[in-house]
mmCIF file of C-alpha atoms in Angstrom:
data_model
loop_
_atom_site.group_PDB
_atom_site.id
_atom_site.type_symbol
_atom_site.label_atom_id
_atom_site.label_comp_id
_atom_site.label_asym_id
_atom_site.label_seq_id
_atom_site.Cartn_x
_atom_site.Cartn_y
_atom_site.Cartn_z
ATOM 1 C CA ARG P 1228 139.028 73.524 10.110
ATOM 2 C CA ALA P 1229 137.556 75.697 12.602
ATOM 3 C CA GLN P 1230 134.421 73.229 12.493
ATOM 4 C CA GLY P 1231 136.424 70.447 12.944
ATOM 5 C CA LEU P 1232 136.522 69.208 9.383
ATOM 6 C CA VAL P 1233 139.551 68.219 6.719
ATOM 7 C CA PRO P 1234 139.147 69.375 3.530
ATOM 8 C CA ALA P 1235 139.367 66.337 1.300
ATOM 9 C CA VAL P 1236 139.027 65.262 -2.132
ATOM 10 C CA LEU P 1237 138.054 62.247 -3.944
ATOM 11 C CA MET P 1238 139.380 61.211 -7.434
ATOM 12 C CA PRO P 1239 137.784 58.758 -9.799
ATOM 13 C CA ILE P 1240 139.552 55.552 -10.290
ATOM 14 C CA ARG P 1241 140.042 56.509 -13.859
ATOM 15 C CA ASP P 1242 139.270 59.669 -15.766
ATOM 16 C CA THR P 1243 137.054 57.946 -18.232
ATOM 17 C CA GLN P 1244 134.604 57.311 -15.518
ATOM 18 C CA GLY P 1245 132.684 60.533 -16.602
ATOM 19 C CA VAL P 1246 132.910 61.808 -12.957
ATOM 20 C CA GLY P 1247 135.859 64.226 -11.987
ATOM 21 C CA THR P 1248 137.503 64.988 -8.736
ATOM 22 C CA ILE P 1249 134.903 65.901 -5.726
ATOM 23 C CA HIS P 1250 135.799 68.001 -2.959
ATOM 24 C CA LEU P 1251 134.845 66.558 0.222
ATOM 25 C CA SER P 1252 134.663 67.816 3.911
ATOM 26 C CA LEU P 1253 135.516 64.983 6.529
ATOM 27 C CA LYS P 1254 135.458 65.030 10.217
ATOM 28 C CA ASP P 1255 138.672 65.603 11.727
ATOM 29 C CA ALA P 1256 138.041 62.871 14.728
ATOM 30 C CA GLU P 1257 137.210 60.171 12.016
ATOM 31 C CA ILE P 1258 140.049 60.684 10.286
ATOM 32 C CA GLU P 1259 142.586 61.005 13.521
ATOM 33 C CA ARG P 1260 140.767 57.607 14.711
ATOM 34 C CA LEU P 1261 141.375 56.083 11.255
ATOM 35 C CA LEU P 1262 145.119 57.179 11.148
ATOM 36 C CA ARG P 1263 145.680 56.432 15.070
ATOM 37 C CA ARG P 1264 144.003 52.487 14.401
ATOM 38 C CA HIS P 1265 145.826 51.668 11.334
ATOM 39 C CA THR P 1266 148.820 53.780 11.833
ATOM 40 C CA SER P 1267 149.860 56.642 9.171
ATOM 41 C CA GLU P 1268 152.119 53.860 7.259
ATOM 42 C CA TYR P 1269 149.225 51.311 7.122
ATOM 43 C CA ALA P 1270 146.566 53.592 6.350
ATOM 44 C CA LYS P 1271 146.717 54.102 2.845
ATOM 45 C CA SER P 1272 146.031 50.227 2.392
ATOM 46 C CA ARG P 1273 142.553 50.415 3.939
ATOM 47 C CA LEU P 1274 139.619 50.215 2.312
ATOM 48 C CA ILE P 1275 137.167 53.306 3.808
ATOM 49 C CA ARG P 1276 133.688 53.501 3.196
ATOM 50 C CA LEU P 1277 132.493 57.185 2.698
ATOM 51 C CA VAL P 1278 128.775 57.671 3.307
ATOM 52 C CA VAL P 1279 127.420 59.780 0.503
ATOM 53 C CA PRO P 1280 125.582 62.943 2.028
ATOM 54 C CA GLU P 1281 121.806 63.721 1.485
ATOM 55 C CA GLY P 1282 121.628 66.182 -1.748
ATOM 56 C CA ALA P 1283 124.917 65.214 -3.042
ATOM 57 C CA GLY P 1284 123.338 63.150 -6.025
ATOM 58 C CA ASP P 1285 124.843 65.214 -9.112
ATOM 59 C CA LEU P 1286 128.315 65.224 -7.455
ATOM 60 C CA PHE P 1287 128.330 61.402 -6.748
ATOM 61 C CA ARG P 1288 126.677 59.990 -10.148
ATOM 62 C CA GLY P 1289 127.991 56.899 -10.830
ATOM 63 C CA CYS P 1290 130.248 57.158 -7.982
ATOM 64 C CA THR P 1291 128.555 55.495 -5.275
ATOM 65 C CA ASP P 1292 129.125 51.249 -5.237
ATOM 66 C CA THR P 1293 126.344 49.686 -2.792
ATOM 67 C CA GLU P 1294 123.422 50.444 -0.473
ATOM 68 C CA GLY P 1295 124.571 51.262 2.974
ATOM 69 C CA GLU P 1296 123.567 49.659 6.260
ATOM 70 C CA ARG P 1297 120.729 51.995 6.643
ATOM 71 C CA GLU P 1298 117.866 52.030 4.137
ATOM 72 C CA GLY P 1299 118.479 54.536 1.450
ATOM 73 C CA GLU P 1300 122.194 55.505 2.571
ATOM 74 C CA ARG P 1301 124.664 55.540 -0.527
ATOM 75 C CA VAL P 1302 128.269 54.347 0.168
ATOM 76 C CA CYS P 1303 131.285 55.496 -1.985
ATOM 77 C CA HIS P 1304 134.666 52.992 -1.142
ATOM 78 C CA ALA P 1305 137.548 54.818 -1.166
ATOM 79 C CA ILE P 1306 141.304 54.304 -0.253
ATOM 80 C CA ILE P 1307 143.422 57.175 0.986
ATOM 81 C CA ARG P 1308 146.166 57.874 -1.311
ATOM 82 C CA SER P 1309 148.272 60.939 0.620
ATOM 83 C CA PHE P 1310 147.612 63.132 3.425
ATOM 84 C CA SER P 1311 149.811 65.555 5.296
ATOM 85 C CA PHE P 1312 149.808 66.975 8.992
ATOM 86 C CA HIS P 1313 150.763 70.277 10.803
ATOM 87 C CA PRO P 1314 154.523 70.510 11.367
ATOM 88 C CA VAL P 1315 154.058 71.737 14.923
ATOM 89 C CA THR P 1316 150.624 70.563 16.206
ATOM 90 C CA SER P 1317 150.146 66.886 13.692
ATOM 91 C CA GLN P 1318 146.828 67.626 13.209
ATOM 92 C CA CYS P 1319 145.716 66.185 9.647
ATOM 93 C CA LEU P 1320 145.963 68.802 7.019
ATOM 94 C CA ASN P 1321 144.146 67.219 4.214
ATOM 95 C CA VAL P 1322 143.370 63.752 2.602
ATOM 96 C CA SER P 1323 143.448 62.946 -1.075
ATOM 97 C CA LEU P 1324 141.225 59.861 -1.531
ATOM 98 C CA GLN P 1325 140.764 57.602 -4.540
ATOM 99 C CA ARG P 1326 137.481 55.575 -5.548
ATOM 100 C CA CYS P 1327 138.071 52.014 -4.948
ATOM 101 C CA PRO P 1328 134.818 50.136 -6.139
ATOM 102 C CA PRO P 1329 134.308 46.182 -5.249
ATOM 103 C CA GLY P 1330 135.787 43.925 -7.810
ATOM 104 C CA HIS P 1331 138.084 46.500 -9.502
ATOM 105 C CA ALA P 1332 141.960 46.094 -9.504
ATOM 106 C CA VAL P 1333 143.682 49.017 -8.122
ATOM 107 C CA LYS P 1334 147.482 49.758 -7.744
ATOM 108 C CA VAL P 1335 148.466 50.004 -3.726
ATOM 109 C CA ARG P 1336 151.817 50.614 -1.637
ATOM 110 C CA VAL P 1337 151.553 47.413 0.832
ATOM 111 C CA PRO P 1338 153.707 47.870 3.652
ATOM 112 C CA VAL P 1339 156.330 44.976 4.869
ATOM 113 C CA SER P 1340 155.304 44.101 8.629
ATOM 114 C CA ILE P 1341 158.194 43.079 10.589
ATOM 115 C CA ILE P 1342 156.978 39.939 13.424
ATOM 116 C CA GLY P 1343 159.943 37.600 15.524
ATOM 117 C CA GLN P 1344 161.984 40.237 16.688
ATOM 118 C CA ASP P 1345 161.986 39.040 20.004
ATOM 119 C CA ALA P 1346 163.606 35.666 18.714
ATOM 120 C CA CYS P 1347 166.024 37.229 16.175
ATOM 121 C CA PRO P 1348 169.689 36.330 17.304
ATOM 122 C CA ALA P 1349 170.856 39.679 15.389
ATOM 123 C CA LEU P 1350 168.831 41.937 17.607
ATOM 124 C CA LYS P 1351 169.881 40.493 20.543
ATOM 125 C CA ARG P 1352 173.412 41.426 19.461
ATOM 126 C CA ASN P 1353 173.087 44.810 19.278
ATOM 127 C CA GLY P 1354 171.726 44.637 15.455
ATOM 128 C CA TYR P 1355 169.323 47.207 13.755
ATOM 129 C CA LEU P 1356 167.098 46.392 11.130
ATOM 130 C CA TYR P 1357 167.278 49.313 8.954
ATOM 131 C CA PRO P 1358 164.101 49.674 6.512
ATOM 132 C CA VAL P 1359 165.274 50.507 2.832
ATOM 133 C CA ARG P 1360 162.397 50.640 1.324
ATOM 134 C CA PRO P 1361 159.768 48.998 3.901
ATOM 135 C CA PHE P 1362 156.685 48.125 1.109
ATOM 136 C CA VAL P 1363 156.019 46.682 -1.995
ATOM 137 C CA ASP P 1364 154.083 48.321 -5.017
ATOM 138 C CA CYS P 1365 151.446 46.225 -6.370
ATOM 139 C CA VAL P 1366 147.916 45.668 -8.124
ATOM 140 C CA VAL P 1367 145.521 43.912 -5.985
ATOM 141 C CA SER P 1368 141.937 43.556 -5.727
ATOM 142 C CA SER P 1369 139.952 45.858 -4.037
ATOM 143 C CA ASP P 1370 137.910 43.141 -2.255
ATOM 144 C CA ASP P 1371 140.903 41.900 -0.583
ATOM 145 C CA ILE P 1372 143.326 44.507 0.324
ATOM 146 C CA PRO P 1373 146.007 43.184 2.560
ATOM 147 C CA ALA P 1374 146.858 45.693 5.148
ATOM 148 C CA SER P 1375 150.885 44.517 5.453
ATOM 149 C CA ILE P 1376 152.850 41.552 4.399
ATOM 150 C CA GLU P 1377 154.382 39.942 7.025
ATOM 151 C CA TYR P 1378 158.158 38.634 7.190
ATOM 152 C CA ASP P 1379 159.798 37.176 9.973
ATOM 153 C CA VAL P 1380 163.184 38.000 11.188
ATOM 154 C CA SER P 1381 163.572 35.301 13.806
ATOM 155 C CA LYS P 1382 166.417 33.854 11.860
ATOM 156 C CA MET P 1383 167.869 36.745 10.638
ATOM 157 C CA ASN P 1384 172.060 37.494 11.358
ATOM 158 C CA ILE P 1385 173.381 40.693 10.942
ATOM 159 C CA GLY P 1386 174.559 41.231 7.557
ATOM 160 C CA ASN P 1387 171.363 39.198 5.972
ATOM 161 C CA SER P 1388 168.748 41.545 4.192
ATOM 162 C CA VAL P 1389 165.314 41.412 3.377
ATOM 163 C CA ARG P 1390 164.339 40.860 -0.243
ATOM 164 C CA ILE P 1391 161.248 40.653 -2.771
ATOM 165 C CA ARG P 1392 162.027 37.177 -3.249
ATOM 166 C CA ASP P 1393 161.465 36.451 0.449
ATOM 167 C CA LEU P 1394 157.914 37.342 1.022
ATOM 168 C CA GLU P 1395 155.297 35.493 0.746
ATOM 169 C CA PHE P 1396 152.380 37.226 -1.355
ATOM 170 C CA GLN P 1397 148.472 36.809 -0.760
ATOM 171 C CA ASP P 1398 146.522 35.603 -3.818
ATOM 172 C CA SER P 1399 144.743 39.026 -3.853
ATOM 173 C CA ILE P 1400 148.203 40.317 -4.894
ATOM 174 C CA THR P 1401 148.126 40.019 -8.820
ATOM 175 C CA ARG P 1402 151.086 41.480 -10.034
ATOM 176 C CA LEU P 1403 154.122 43.469 -8.605
ATOM 177 C CA LEU P 1404 155.245 47.422 -10.026
ATOM 178 C CA GLY P 1405 158.092 49.095 -10.127
ATOM 179 C CA LYS P 1406 161.177 48.257 -8.186
ATOM 180 C CA SER P 1407 158.795 45.703 -6.671
ATOM 181 C CA THR P 1408 159.184 43.563 -9.708
ATOM 182 C CA ASP P 1409 162.964 42.946 -9.073
ATOM 183 C CA PRO P 1410 163.409 39.866 -6.848
ATOM 184 C CA ALA P 1411 166.556 41.192 -5.691
ATOM 185 C CA GLU P 1412 165.461 44.875 -4.391
ATOM 186 C CA THR P 1413 166.046 45.046 -0.576
ATOM 187 C CA LEU P 1414 163.621 45.827 1.530
ATOM 188 C CA TYR P 1415 165.163 45.652 4.799
ATOM 189 C CA LYS P 1416 169.249 45.500 5.890
ATOM 190 C CA MET P 1417 170.289 44.222 9.221
ATOM 191 C CA SER P 1418 173.354 46.078 10.401
ATOM 192 C CA LYS P 1419 175.498 46.335 13.519
ATOM 193 C CA LEU P 1420 175.130 49.350 15.551
#
């Protein structure tokens, strides 16, 4: 940490790969830039390209996906599973990553992104959109992980809710998991302040 690095672990997609968890050090500035660009709630649904360092051949055996942009550069694709921050400085303390090779199905938690707030009649009448469970657990193709699922609230009134059945899903989402399989599951509620 004193050298500007964040401790991280890279977990295999399944234990059957023969490659266990690998300990890494990532640049603090790059992690902060990623979390700031995608905000922390959306960062977990973004595919990350990790450049495999020279001399890490044994650690990354069977773990690299493709050749990189530079000749001979090896790349490993991953998604963020969890991260933690320092309670005072908000500095990233550690990151857990999971390998996510192209062409595989992966479990992700995709956030629901709200649009149309400017035209929403309920919000104009002191309504408040309360997040109950503002995400969807699903299985998605690693080649096309959606950053978010958009929902337009421009016609919502006080007392309305956003439910799973109200969302339009992209084709890359192959199936829903857990509570997200219930079409009546509430994601947001419109309440009066």
